[in-house]
PDB file of C-alpha atoms in Angstrom:
ATOM      1  CA  MET U   6     -12.463  19.534  14.914  1.00 75.00           C
ATOM      2  CA  SER U   7      -9.835  17.319  14.910  1.00 89.00           C
ATOM      3  CA  LYS U   8     -10.449  13.936  12.345  1.00 97.00           C
ATOM      4  CA  THR U   9      -8.389  10.596  11.755  1.00 98.00           C
ATOM      5  CA  MET U  10      -6.885   8.814   8.654  1.00 98.00           C
ATOM      6  CA  LEU U  11      -5.741   5.510   9.147  1.00 98.00           C
ATOM      7  CA  LEU U  12      -2.980   5.074   6.452  1.00 98.00           C
ATOM      8  CA  CYS U  13      -2.334   1.035   5.714  1.00 98.00           C
ATOM      9  CA  SER U  14       1.615  -0.037   4.559  1.00 91.00           C
ATOM     10  CA  GLY U  15       2.209  -0.960   0.733  1.00 91.00           C
ATOM     11  CA  GLN U  16       4.097  -3.499  -0.942  1.00 88.00           C
ATOM     12  CA  GLY U  17       7.902  -2.997   0.432  1.00 86.00           C
ATOM     13  CA  SER U  18       7.516  -2.512   3.679  1.00 91.00           C
ATOM     14  CA  GLN U  19       8.247  -6.442   4.669  1.00 94.00           C
ATOM     15  CA  TYR U  20      10.982  -6.908   7.026  1.00 95.00           C
ATOM     16  CA  GLU U  21      11.237  -9.815   9.569  1.00 97.00           C
ATOM     17  CA  GLY U  22       9.248 -11.410  13.014  1.00 97.00           C
ATOM     18  CA  MET U  23       7.068  -8.630  12.094  1.00 98.00           C
ATOM     19  CA  GLY U  24       3.537  -7.908  14.269  1.00 97.00           C
ATOM     20  CA  LYS U  25       5.119  -9.903  17.086  1.00 97.00           C
ATOM     21  CA  GLN U  26       5.106  -7.247  19.032  1.00 98.00           C
ATOM     22  CA  LEU U  27       1.110  -6.773  18.610  1.00 98.00           C
ATOM     23  CA  LEU U  28       0.284  -9.964  18.405  1.00 98.00           C
ATOM     24  CA  ALA U  29       1.624 -10.390  22.206  1.00 97.00           C
ATOM     25  CA  LEU U  30      -0.122  -7.340  23.164  1.00 97.00           C
ATOM     26  CA  CYS U  31      -3.482  -8.234  20.918  1.00 98.00           C
ATOM     27  CA  PRO U  32      -3.419 -12.322  21.382  1.00 98.00           C
ATOM     28  CA  GLU U  33      -7.072 -11.592  19.658  1.00 97.00           C
ATOM     29  CA  ALA U  34      -5.300 -11.140  16.413  1.00 98.00           C
ATOM     30  CA  GLU U  35      -4.688 -14.421  16.893  1.00 98.00           C
ATOM     31  CA  THR U  36      -7.231 -15.036  15.003  1.00 98.00           C
ATOM     32  CA  ILE U  37      -6.389 -12.952  12.085  1.00 98.00           C
ATOM     33  CA  TYR U  38      -3.554 -15.220  11.276  1.00 98.00           C
ATOM     34  CA  GLN U  39      -5.779 -18.641  11.012  1.00 98.00           C
ATOM     35  CA  CYS U  40      -8.464 -16.596   8.907  1.00 98.00           C
ATOM     36  CA  GLY U  41      -5.827 -16.060   6.276  1.00 98.00           C
ATOM     37  CA  SER U  42      -4.029 -19.217   6.025  1.00 98.00           C
ATOM     38  CA  ASP U  43      -7.277 -21.115   5.685  1.00 98.00           C
ATOM     39  CA  ILE U  44      -7.627 -18.483   2.945  1.00 98.00           C
ATOM     40  CA  THR U  45      -4.654 -18.396   0.169  1.00 97.00           C
ATOM     41  CA  GLY U  46      -2.946 -21.478   1.896  1.00 97.00           C
ATOM     42  CA  MET U  47      -0.369 -20.874   4.155  1.00 97.00           C
ATOM     43  CA  ASP U  48       0.882 -20.293   7.572  1.00 98.00           C
ATOM     44  CA  LEU U  49       0.956 -16.568   7.730  1.00 98.00           C
ATOM     45  CA  LYS U  50       0.691 -16.083  11.294  1.00 98.00           C
ATOM     46  CA  GLN U  51       5.017 -18.325  10.143  1.00 98.00           C
ATOM     47  CA  LEU U  52       5.317 -16.717   8.128  1.00 97.00           C
ATOM     48  CA  CYS U  53       4.671 -12.964   9.151  1.00 98.00           C
ATOM     49  CA  LEU U  54       6.680 -13.535  12.905  1.00 97.00           C
ATOM     50  CA  GLU U  55       9.747 -16.979  11.623  1.00 97.00           C
ATOM     51  CA  ALA U  56      10.394 -16.207   7.277  1.00 97.00           C
ATOM     52  CA  ASP U  57      13.530 -14.944   6.068  1.00 96.00           C
ATOM     53  CA  ALA U  58      13.598 -11.275   4.755  1.00 93.00           C
ATOM     54  CA  ALA U  59      14.270 -13.368   0.372  1.00 93.00           C
ATOM     55  CA  THR U  60      10.968 -15.825   1.092  1.00 95.00           C
ATOM     56  CA  LEU U  61       9.457 -12.370   2.481  1.00 94.00           C
ATOM     57  CA  ALA U  62      10.809 -10.643  -0.897  1.00 89.00           C
ATOM     58  CA  GLN U  63       8.449 -12.311  -3.516  1.00 90.00           C
ATOM     59  CA  THR U  64       5.127 -11.144  -4.525  1.00 90.00           C
ATOM     60  CA  LYS U  65       3.107 -14.409  -3.308  1.00 92.00           C
ATOM     61  CA  ILE U  66       3.982 -13.728  -0.042  1.00 95.00           C
ATOM     62  CA  SER U  67       4.886 -10.611   1.043  1.00 93.00           C
ATOM     63  CA  GLN U  68       1.073  -8.972   0.041  1.00 95.00           C
ATOM     64  CA  PRO U  69      -0.617 -11.500   1.718  1.00 97.00           C
ATOM     65  CA  ALA U  70       1.916 -11.104   4.355  1.00 97.00           C
ATOM     66  CA  ILE U  71       1.956  -7.647   4.778  1.00 97.00           C
ATOM     67  CA  PHE U  72      -2.044  -7.148   4.603  1.00 98.00           C
ATOM     68  CA  THR U  73      -2.269  -9.552   7.617  1.00 98.00           C
ATOM     69  CA  THR U  74       0.352  -7.227   9.266  1.00 98.00           C
ATOM     70  CA  SER U  75      -1.773  -4.370   8.549  1.00 98.00           C
ATOM     71  CA  LEU U  76      -4.316  -5.677  10.678  1.00 98.00           C
ATOM     72  CA  VAL U  77      -3.207  -6.923  13.627  1.00 98.00           C
ATOM     73  CA  ALA U  78      -1.656  -3.951  14.144  1.00 98.00           C
ATOM     74  CA  ILE U  79      -5.833  -2.108  13.958  1.00 98.00           C
ATOM     75  CA  LYS U  80      -6.842  -4.448  16.548  1.00 98.00           C
ATOM     76  CA  ALA U  81      -4.084  -4.308  18.570  1.00 98.00           C
ATOM     77  CA  MET U  82      -5.025  -0.318  18.400  1.00 98.00           C
ATOM     78  CA  GLU U  83      -8.834  -0.669  18.208  1.00 97.00           C
ATOM     79  CA  LYS U  84      -8.719  -2.473  21.365  1.00 97.00           C
ATOM     80  CA  ALA U  85      -6.834   0.438  22.917  1.00 97.00           C
ATOM     81  CA  GLY U  86      -9.663   2.836  21.952  1.00 97.00           C
ATOM     82  CA  PHE U  87      -8.475   3.765  18.653  1.00 98.00           C
ATOM     83  CA  THR U  88     -10.533   5.239  16.242  1.00 97.00           C
ATOM     84  CA  PHE U  89     -11.007   7.015  13.058  1.00 98.00           C
ATOM     85  CA  ASP U  90     -13.190   8.967  10.284  1.00 98.00           C
ATOM     86  CA  GLY U  91     -10.791   8.017   7.337  1.00 98.00           C
ATOM     87  CA  ALA U  92      -9.206   5.171   6.040  1.00 98.00           C
ATOM     88  CA  ALA U  93      -6.354   5.296   2.914  1.00 98.00           C
ATOM     89  CA  GLY U  94      -4.118   2.373   1.444  1.00 98.00           C
ATOM     90  CA  HIS U  95      -0.812   2.951  -1.015  1.00 96.00           C
ATOM     91  CA  SER U  96      -1.067   0.646  -3.362  1.00 95.00           C
ATOM     92  CA  LEU U  97      -1.814  -2.830  -1.850  1.00 96.00           C
ATOM     93  CA  GLY U  98      -2.644  -0.758   1.456  1.00 97.00           C
ATOM     94  CA  GLU U  99      -5.453  -0.395  -0.431  1.00 98.00           C
ATOM     95  CA  TYR U 100      -7.104  -3.837   0.762  1.00 98.00           C
ATOM     96  CA  ALA U 101      -5.808  -3.325   4.658  1.00 98.00           C
ATOM     97  CA  ALA U 102      -8.097  -0.198   4.671  1.00 98.00           C
ATOM     98  CA  MET U 103     -10.466  -1.289   2.877  1.00 98.00           C
ATOM     99  CA  VAL U 104     -11.697  -3.487   5.015  1.00 98.00           C
ATOM    100  CA  ALA U 105     -10.949  -1.590   7.916  1.00 98.00           C
ATOM    101  CA  ALA U 106     -13.275   0.782   6.194  1.00 98.00           C
ATOM    102  CA  GLY U 107     -16.127  -2.144   6.175  1.00 98.00           C
ATOM    103  CA  MET U 108     -16.317  -2.709   2.287  1.00 98.00           C
ATOM    104  CA  VAL U 109     -15.045  -5.943   2.274  1.00 97.00           C
ATOM    105  CA  SER U 110     -14.903  -8.839   4.555  1.00 97.00           C
ATOM    106  CA  MET U 111     -11.890  -9.915   6.488  1.00 98.00           C
ATOM    107  CA  GLU U 112     -12.101 -13.221   4.907  1.00 98.00           C
ATOM    108  CA  ASP U 113     -13.250 -11.824   0.931  1.00 97.00           C
ATOM    109  CA  GLY U 114     -10.283  -9.064   1.913  1.00 98.00           C
ATOM    110  CA  PHE U 115      -7.383 -11.948   1.942  1.00 98.00           C
ATOM    111  CA  ARG U 116      -9.613 -13.805  -1.524  1.00 98.00           C
ATOM    112  CA  LEU U 117      -8.690 -10.808  -2.865  1.00 98.00           C
ATOM    113  CA  ILE U 118      -5.351 -10.709  -1.934  1.00 97.00           C
ATOM    114  CA  LYS U 119      -4.633 -14.246  -2.744  1.00 97.00           C
ATOM    115  CA  GLU U 120      -5.402 -13.850  -6.325  1.00 97.00           C
ATOM    116  CA  ARG U 121      -3.818 -10.590  -6.545  1.00 97.00           C
ATOM    117  CA  ALA U 122      -0.803 -11.578  -5.086  1.00 95.00           C
ATOM    118  CA  ALA U 123      -1.032 -14.973  -7.696  1.00 95.00           C
ATOM    119  CA  CYS U 124      -1.857 -12.873 -10.429  1.00 96.00           C
ATOM    120  CA  MET U 125       0.923 -10.637 -10.035  1.00 94.00           C
ATOM    121  CA  GLN U 126       3.500 -12.831  -9.912  1.00 91.00           C
ATOM    122  CA  GLU U 127       3.569 -14.817 -12.476  1.00 93.00           C
ATOM    123  CA  CYS U 128       2.451 -12.012 -14.383  1.00 93.00           C
ATOM    124  CA  ALA U 129       6.443 -10.841 -12.464  1.00 88.00           C
ATOM    125  CA  GLN U 130       8.202 -14.190 -14.252  1.00 88.00           C
ATOM    126  CA  GLN U 131       6.895 -13.638 -17.894  1.00 87.00           C
ATOM    127  CA  GLN U 132       8.364  -9.893 -18.694  1.00 82.00           C
ATOM    128  CA  SER U 133      11.631  -7.940 -17.369  1.00 80.00           C
ATOM    129  CA  GLY U 134      11.035  -4.779 -15.517  1.00 92.00           C
ATOM    130  CA  SER U 135      12.533  -2.018 -13.130  1.00 93.00           C
ATOM    131  CA  MET U 136      11.461   0.112 -10.477  1.00 94.00           C
ATOM    132  CA  CYS U 137      13.388   3.254  -9.656  1.00 96.00           C
ATOM    133  CA  ALA U 138      12.542   5.910  -6.228  1.00 96.00           C
ATOM    134  CA  ILE U 139      13.773   9.498  -8.272  1.00 97.00           C
ATOM    135  CA  LEU U 140      14.022  11.817  -5.199  1.00 97.00           C
ATOM    136  CA  GLY U 141      15.459  15.461  -5.178  1.00 96.00           C
ATOM    137  CA  LEU U 142      12.657  16.284  -8.636  1.00 97.00           C
ATOM    138  CA  THR U 143       9.819  17.691  -8.868  1.00 96.00           C
ATOM    139  CA  PRO U 144       6.677  15.188 -10.906  1.00 96.00           C
ATOM    140  CA  GLN U 145       7.487  17.755 -13.219  1.00 96.00           C
ATOM    141  CA  GLN U 146       9.961  17.574 -13.688  1.00 97.00           C
ATOM    142  CA  VAL U 147      10.031  13.450 -13.517  1.00 98.00           C
ATOM    143  CA  GLU U 148       7.596  13.421 -16.311  1.00 97.00           C
ATOM    144  CA  GLU U 149       9.224  15.728 -18.584  1.00 97.00           C
ATOM    145  CA  GLY U 150      12.708  12.539 -17.977  1.00 97.00           C
ATOM    146  CA  CYS U 151      10.417   9.791 -19.134  1.00 97.00           C
ATOM    147  CA  ALA U 152       9.743  11.300 -21.496  1.00 97.00           C
ATOM    148  CA  GLN U 153      12.864  11.693 -23.306  1.00 96.00           C
ATOM    149  CA  VAL U 154      13.864   8.915 -22.849  1.00 96.00           C
ATOM    150  CA  GLU U 155      14.222   5.819 -25.138  1.00 95.00           C
ATOM    151  CA  GLY U 156      11.432   3.266 -24.592  1.00 96.00           C
ATOM    152  CA  TYR U 157       8.360   2.913 -21.919  1.00 97.00           C
ATOM    153  CA  VAL U 158       9.098   4.333 -18.688  1.00 97.00           C
ATOM    154  CA  VAL U 159       6.550   6.433 -16.708  1.00 98.00           C
ATOM    155  CA  PRO U 160       6.601   7.851 -13.414  1.00 98.00           C
ATOM    156  CA  VAL U 161       3.788   5.115 -11.440  1.00 97.00           C
ATOM    157  CA  ASN U 162       3.743   6.737  -7.379  1.00 96.00           C
ATOM    158  CA  TYR U 163       3.910  10.221  -6.665  1.00 96.00           C
ATOM    159  CA  ASN U 164       5.028  10.120  -3.412  1.00 95.00           C
ATOM    160  CA  SER U 165       5.778  13.081  -2.792  1.00 93.00           C
ATOM    161  CA  PRO U 166       6.378  16.319  -3.614  1.00 93.00           C
ATOM    162  CA  VAL U 167      10.074  15.979  -4.105  1.00 93.00           C
ATOM    163  CA  GLN U 168      10.502  11.880  -4.413  1.00 95.00           C
ATOM    164  CA  THR U 169       8.346   9.561  -7.635  1.00 97.00           C
ATOM    165  CA  VAL U 170       8.871   6.026  -8.457  1.00 97.00           C
ATOM    166  CA  ILE U 171       8.936   5.274 -11.861  1.00 98.00           C
ATOM    167  CA  ALA U 172       8.597   1.445 -13.426  1.00 97.00           C
ATOM    168  CA  GLY U 173       8.831   0.439 -17.093  1.00 96.00           C
ATOM    169  CA  GLU U 174      11.024  -1.625 -18.715  1.00 95.00           C
ATOM    170  CA  THR U 175      14.897  -2.310 -16.997  1.00 94.00           C
ATOM    171  CA  ALA U 176      16.726  -0.079 -20.124  1.00 95.00           C
ATOM    172  CA  ALA U 177      14.223   2.224 -20.125  1.00 96.00           C
ATOM    173  CA  VAL U 178      14.437   2.603 -16.734  1.00 97.00           C
ATOM    174  CA  ASP U 179      18.380   2.483 -16.489  1.00 96.00           C
ATOM    175  CA  ALA U 180      18.156   5.330 -19.668  1.00 97.00           C
ATOM    176  CA  ALA U 181      15.201   7.528 -17.228  1.00 97.00           C
ATOM    177  CA  ILE U 182      18.235   7.174 -14.213  1.00 97.00           C
ATOM    178  CA  ALA U 183      20.865   8.883 -15.916  1.00 96.00           C
ATOM    179  CA  LYS U 184      19.351  11.002 -17.841  1.00 97.00           C
ATOM    180  CA  PHE U 185      17.329  12.297 -13.964  1.00 97.00           C
ATOM    181  CA  THR U 186      21.416  12.286 -12.524  1.00 96.00           C
ATOM    182  CA  GLU U 187      22.057  14.245 -15.183  1.00 94.00           C
ATOM    183  CA  MET U 188      19.424  16.636 -13.972  1.00 96.00           C
ATOM    184  CA  GLY U 189      20.787  16.611 -10.512  1.00 95.00           C
ATOM    185  CA  ALA U 190      18.251  14.139  -9.246  1.00 96.00           C
ATOM    186  CA  ARG U 191      19.632  13.747  -6.024  1.00 96.00           C
ATOM    187  CA  ARG U 192      19.474  10.289  -5.656  1.00 96.00           C
ATOM    188  CA  CYS U 193      18.493   7.873  -7.639  1.00 97.00           C
ATOM    189  CA  VAL U 194      16.969   4.821  -5.655  1.00 94.00           C
ATOM    190  CA  LYS U 195      16.512   1.182  -7.934  1.00 90.00           C
ATOM    191  CA  LEU U 196      13.804  -0.615  -5.556  1.00 88.00           C
ATOM    192  CA  ALA U 197      13.898  -4.415  -5.317  1.00 77.00           C
ATOM    193  CA  VAL U 198      10.873  -5.387  -6.710  1.00 78.00           C
ATOM    194  CA  SER U 199      11.519  -8.270  -9.747  1.00 74.00           C
ATOM    195  CA  ALA U 200       8.173  -6.611 -11.851  1.00 88.00           C
ATOM    196  CA  ALA U 201       6.855  -2.947 -13.309  1.00 94.00           C
ATOM    197  CA  PHE U 202       3.749  -2.364 -10.563  1.00 94.00           C
ATOM    198  CA  HIS U 203       2.003  -0.043 -11.676  1.00 96.00           C
ATOM    199  CA  SER U 204       2.370  -0.054 -15.387  1.00 96.00           C
ATOM    200  CA  LYS U 205       0.940  -0.954 -18.579  1.00 96.00           C
ATOM    201  CA  LEU U 206       3.065  -4.446 -18.072  1.00 96.00           C
ATOM    202  CA  MET U 207       1.495  -4.984 -15.036  1.00 96.00           C
ATOM    203  CA  GLN U 208      -2.179  -5.449 -17.957  1.00 97.00           C
ATOM    204  CA  PRO U 209      -2.212  -9.234 -18.129  1.00 96.00           C
ATOM    205  CA  ALA U 210      -1.866  -9.177 -14.366  1.00 96.00           C
ATOM    206  CA  ALA U 211      -4.954  -7.294 -14.460  1.00 98.00           C
ATOM    207  CA  ASP U 212      -6.288  -9.182 -16.308  1.00 98.00           C
ATOM    208  CA  ALA U 213      -6.409 -12.084 -14.148  1.00 98.00           C
ATOM    209  CA  PHE U 214      -7.397 -10.458 -11.727  1.00 98.00           C
ATOM    210  CA  TYR U 215     -10.903  -9.159 -12.524  1.00 98.00           C
ATOM    211  CA  GLU U 216     -11.642 -12.677 -14.327  1.00 98.00           C
ATOM    212  CA  LYS U 217     -10.661 -13.647 -10.577  1.00 97.00           C
ATOM    213  CA  ILE U 218     -12.724 -11.328  -7.826  1.00 98.00           C
ATOM    214  CA  LYS U 219     -14.622  -9.980 -10.530  1.00 96.00           C
ATOM    215  CA  ASP U 220     -18.737 -11.848  -8.680  1.00 95.00           C
ATOM    216  CA  VAL U 221     -16.417 -10.203  -4.825  1.00 95.00           C
ATOM    217  CA  LYS U 222     -19.507  -7.985  -2.950  1.00 92.00           C
ATOM    218  CA  PHE U 223     -18.319  -4.330  -1.952  1.00 97.00           C
ATOM    219  CA  SER U 224     -20.032  -2.788   0.179  1.00 97.00           C
ATOM    220  CA  MET U 225     -20.293   1.260   0.480  1.00 97.00           C
ATOM    221  CA  PRO U 226     -17.764   2.261   3.399  1.00 97.00           C
ATOM    222  CA  GLN U 227     -17.880   3.126   6.662  1.00 97.00           C
ATOM    223  CA  LYS U 228     -16.058   5.569   6.716  1.00 97.00           C
ATOM    224  CA  GLU U 229     -14.776   7.945   4.380  1.00 98.00           C
ATOM    225  CA  PHE U 230     -12.415   6.259   1.750  1.00 98.00           C
ATOM    226  CA  TYR U 231      -9.774   7.697   0.166  1.00 98.00           C
ATOM    227  CA  CYS U 232      -8.389   6.064  -3.940  1.00 96.00           C
ATOM    228  CA  ASN U 233      -5.189   5.825  -5.334  1.00 96.00           C
ATOM    229  CA  LEU U 234      -6.201   5.758  -8.676  1.00 95.00           C
ATOM    230  CA  THR U 235      -8.441   9.891  -8.939  1.00 95.00           C
ATOM    231  CA  GLY U 236      -6.589  11.352  -5.065  1.00 96.00           C
ATOM    232  CA  GLN U 237     -10.644  11.878  -4.433  1.00 97.00           C
ATOM    233  CA  LEU U 238     -12.832  10.349  -1.719  1.00 97.00           C
ATOM    234  CA  LEU U 239     -14.166   7.321  -3.079  1.00 96.00           C
ATOM    235  CA  THR U 240     -17.777   7.529  -3.525  1.00 94.00           C
ATOM    236  CA  ASP U 241     -18.926   4.751  -5.881  1.00 95.00           C
ATOM    237  CA  VAL U 242     -18.358   1.198  -5.355  1.00 96.00           C
ATOM    238  CA  SER U 243     -20.790  -0.329  -8.367  1.00 95.00           C
ATOM    239  CA  ASP U 244     -17.080  -2.093 -10.231  1.00 96.00           C
ATOM    240  CA  MET U 245     -14.895  -1.958  -7.715  1.00 97.00           C
ATOM    241  CA  PRO U 246     -13.656  -5.119  -9.362  1.00 97.00           C
ATOM    242  CA  GLY U 247     -13.324  -2.714 -12.157  1.00 97.00           C
ATOM    243  CA  TYR U 248     -10.970  -0.164 -10.576  1.00 97.00           C
ATOM    244  CA  LEU U 249      -9.247  -3.066  -8.718  1.00 98.00           C
ATOM    245  CA  ALA U 250      -8.025  -4.322 -12.409  1.00 98.00           C
ATOM    246  CA  LYS U 251      -7.022  -0.751 -12.778  1.00 98.00           C
ATOM    247  CA  HIS U 252      -5.094   0.132  -9.970  1.00 97.00           C
ATOM    248  CA  ILE U 253      -2.921  -2.186 -10.907  1.00 97.00           C
ATOM    249  CA  VAL U 254      -1.167  -1.026 -14.170  1.00 97.00           C
ATOM    250  CA  SER U 255      -2.778   2.987 -13.766  1.00 97.00           C
ATOM    251  CA  PRO U 256      -0.176   5.652 -11.294  1.00 96.00           C
ATOM    252  CA  VAL U 257      -0.742   5.909  -7.341  1.00 96.00           C
ATOM    253  CA  ARG U 258      -1.741   9.936  -6.345  1.00 96.00           C
ATOM    254  CA  PHE U 259      -0.027   9.765  -3.017  1.00 96.00           C
ATOM    255  CA  THR U 260       0.331  12.919  -2.963  1.00 95.00           C
ATOM    256  CA  THR U 261      -2.108  14.020  -4.364  1.00 96.00           C
ATOM    257  CA  GLU U 262      -4.336  11.671  -2.235  1.00 97.00           C
ATOM    258  CA  LEU U 263      -3.131  13.644   1.578  1.00 97.00           C
ATOM    259  CA  ASP U 264      -3.320  17.200   0.068  1.00 97.00           C
ATOM    260  CA  ASN U 265      -7.220  15.893  -0.549  1.00 98.00           C
ATOM    261  CA  ILE U 266      -7.360  14.670   2.882  1.00 98.00           C
ATOM    262  CA  GLN U 267      -5.853  17.664   4.609  1.00 98.00           C
ATOM    263  CA  GLN U 268      -8.574  19.291   2.515  1.00 97.00           C
ATOM    264  CA  ALA U 269     -11.436  17.302   4.193  1.00 97.00           C
ATOM    265  CA  GLY U 270     -10.027  18.066   7.834  1.00 97.00           C
ATOM    266  CA  TYR U 271      -7.970  15.643   8.669  1.00 98.00           C
ATOM    267  CA  ASP U 272      -5.289  16.651  11.464  1.00 97.00           C
ATOM    268  CA  THR U 273      -4.393  13.304  12.810  1.00 98.00           C
ATOM    269  CA  PHE U 274      -2.556  10.300   9.922  1.00 98.00           C
ATOM    270  CA  VAL U 275      -1.590   6.610  11.932  1.00 98.00           C
ATOM    271  CA  GLU U 276      -0.373   4.170   9.856  1.00 98.00           C
ATOM    272  CA  CYS U 277      -1.040   0.480  10.757  1.00 98.00           C
ATOM    273  CA  GLY U 278       1.558  -2.191   8.936  1.00 97.00           C
ATOM    274  CA  PRO U 279       5.161  -2.641   9.407  1.00 97.00           C
ATOM    275  CA  GLY U 280       8.027   0.176   8.701  1.00 95.00           C
ATOM    276  CA  LYS U 281       6.855   3.739   8.214  1.00 96.00           C
ATOM    277  CA  VAL U 282       6.689   4.987   5.048  1.00 94.00           C
ATOM    278  CA  LEU U 283       4.703   6.505   4.744  1.00 97.00           C
ATOM    279  CA  THR U 284       4.354   8.072   8.146  1.00 97.00           C
ATOM    280  CA  GLY U 285       7.677   9.509   6.827  1.00 95.00           C
ATOM    281  CA  LEU U 286       5.594  10.890   3.290  1.00 95.00           C
ATOM    282  CA  VAL U 287       2.998  12.285   5.196  1.00 97.00           C
ATOM    283  CA  LYS U 288       5.442  14.693   6.966  1.00 96.00           C
ATOM    284  CA  LYS U 289       6.931  15.023   3.570  1.00 92.00           C
ATOM    285  CA  THR U 290       3.427  16.327   2.201  1.00 95.00           C
ATOM    286  CA  LEU U 291       1.708  17.627   4.388  1.00 96.00           C
ATOM    287  CA  SER U 292       2.610  20.695   7.449  1.00 96.00           C
ATOM    288  CA  GLY U 293       0.686  20.875  10.600  1.00 95.00           C
ATOM    289  CA  VAL U 294      -0.026  17.551  10.688  1.00 97.00           C
ATOM    290  CA  ASN U 295       1.193  15.527  13.395  1.00 97.00           C
ATOM    291  CA  ALA U 296       1.433  11.159  11.637  1.00 98.00           C
ATOM    292  CA  ILE U 297       2.705   7.725  13.804  1.00 98.00           C
ATOM    293  CA  ASN U 298       3.069   5.055  12.982  1.00 98.00           C
ATOM    294  CA  VAL U 299       2.665   1.296  14.434  1.00 98.00           C
ATOM    295  CA  GLU U 300       4.161  -1.241  13.856  1.00 98.00           C
ATOM    296  CA  ASP U 301       5.752  -2.762  17.350  1.00 98.00           C
ATOM    297  CA  GLU U 302       5.646  -2.142  20.902  1.00 98.00           C
ATOM    298  CA  LYS U 303       7.778   0.775  20.608  1.00 98.00           C
ATOM    299  CA  THR U 304       5.348   2.383  18.647  1.00 98.00           C
ATOM    300  CA  TYR U 305       1.921   1.478  19.969  1.00 98.00           C
ATOM    301  CA  GLN U 306       2.830   2.750  22.700  1.00 98.00           C
ATOM    302  CA  LYS U 307       3.609   6.418  21.811  1.00 97.00           C
ATOM    303  CA  ALA U 308       0.882   5.910  19.596  1.00 97.00           C
ATOM    304  CA  LEU U 309      -1.360   5.372  22.645  1.00 97.00           C
ATOM    305  CA  GLU U 310       0.125   8.433  24.194  1.00 96.00           C
ATOM    306  CA  VAL U 311      -0.315  11.243  21.118  1.00 95.00           C
ATOM    307  CA  LEU U 312      -3.829   9.724  21.164  1.00 95.00           C
ATOM    308  CA  GLY U 313      -4.913  10.122  24.482  1.00 94.00           C
ATOM    309  CA  LEU U 314      -5.638   6.953  24.678  1.00 93.00           C
TER     310      LEU U 314
END
């Protein structure tokens, strides 16, 4: 029996005008922008639809903007009859997936994102860190290369069998890039971020975030929910604030997650939100599955066609 997995986009996928065509298709999504604006104190509709790239690149803005756009895409798809059996996200994307899976209300989702973005932005301003995507080497080669470099640099995003993102002190990341180039990496692409996300350098953000969200209530997911920390099905929500704080300083094990999702019988993946990064990672990691993204009118119409809606 066919099973459908909802995927939600992560940080870095933002772009100018994201969600504009989806809002035109689904005016009901106006309530999402309004809810988010009321809670965050920012005009999220204006930011998503009109802000320039430099503004959207700020962590305190990009995180709520991407979260909002993912929820808008989901709402537009659900209006057309889209249903799904499980939900997952990449890093930031887990928050939209949690809302979609019924783990937290949309209102609490925006509260979580508001605090996460603020804590991470503040931490980024206090420390120097970098991230870089290493293409063409195995995760094991990347782990070994990092271990041979002086300073702090570690793999933090296991994105596909041939793409791993590293993070750490800027000098150590630069040294690792030189090392991986020697090892035959196809490309080393520095990410346009101001901090070493998902590494121990973000511990101050994790600690501050936990204090802000420790009283938020979570419910067991109404859909199967797969998580970044273990790559496994989430079965315990007794300490989700602790999980989400740990999530900020821990690797995203997305490749393991996709493998486990496929083994559980999922053969259709629908990415809702700006960009198609996760759709690409699914295609690079898994075989025999359908992967589509929904971010504008063209991709929306194609998704409806593929899904038979």
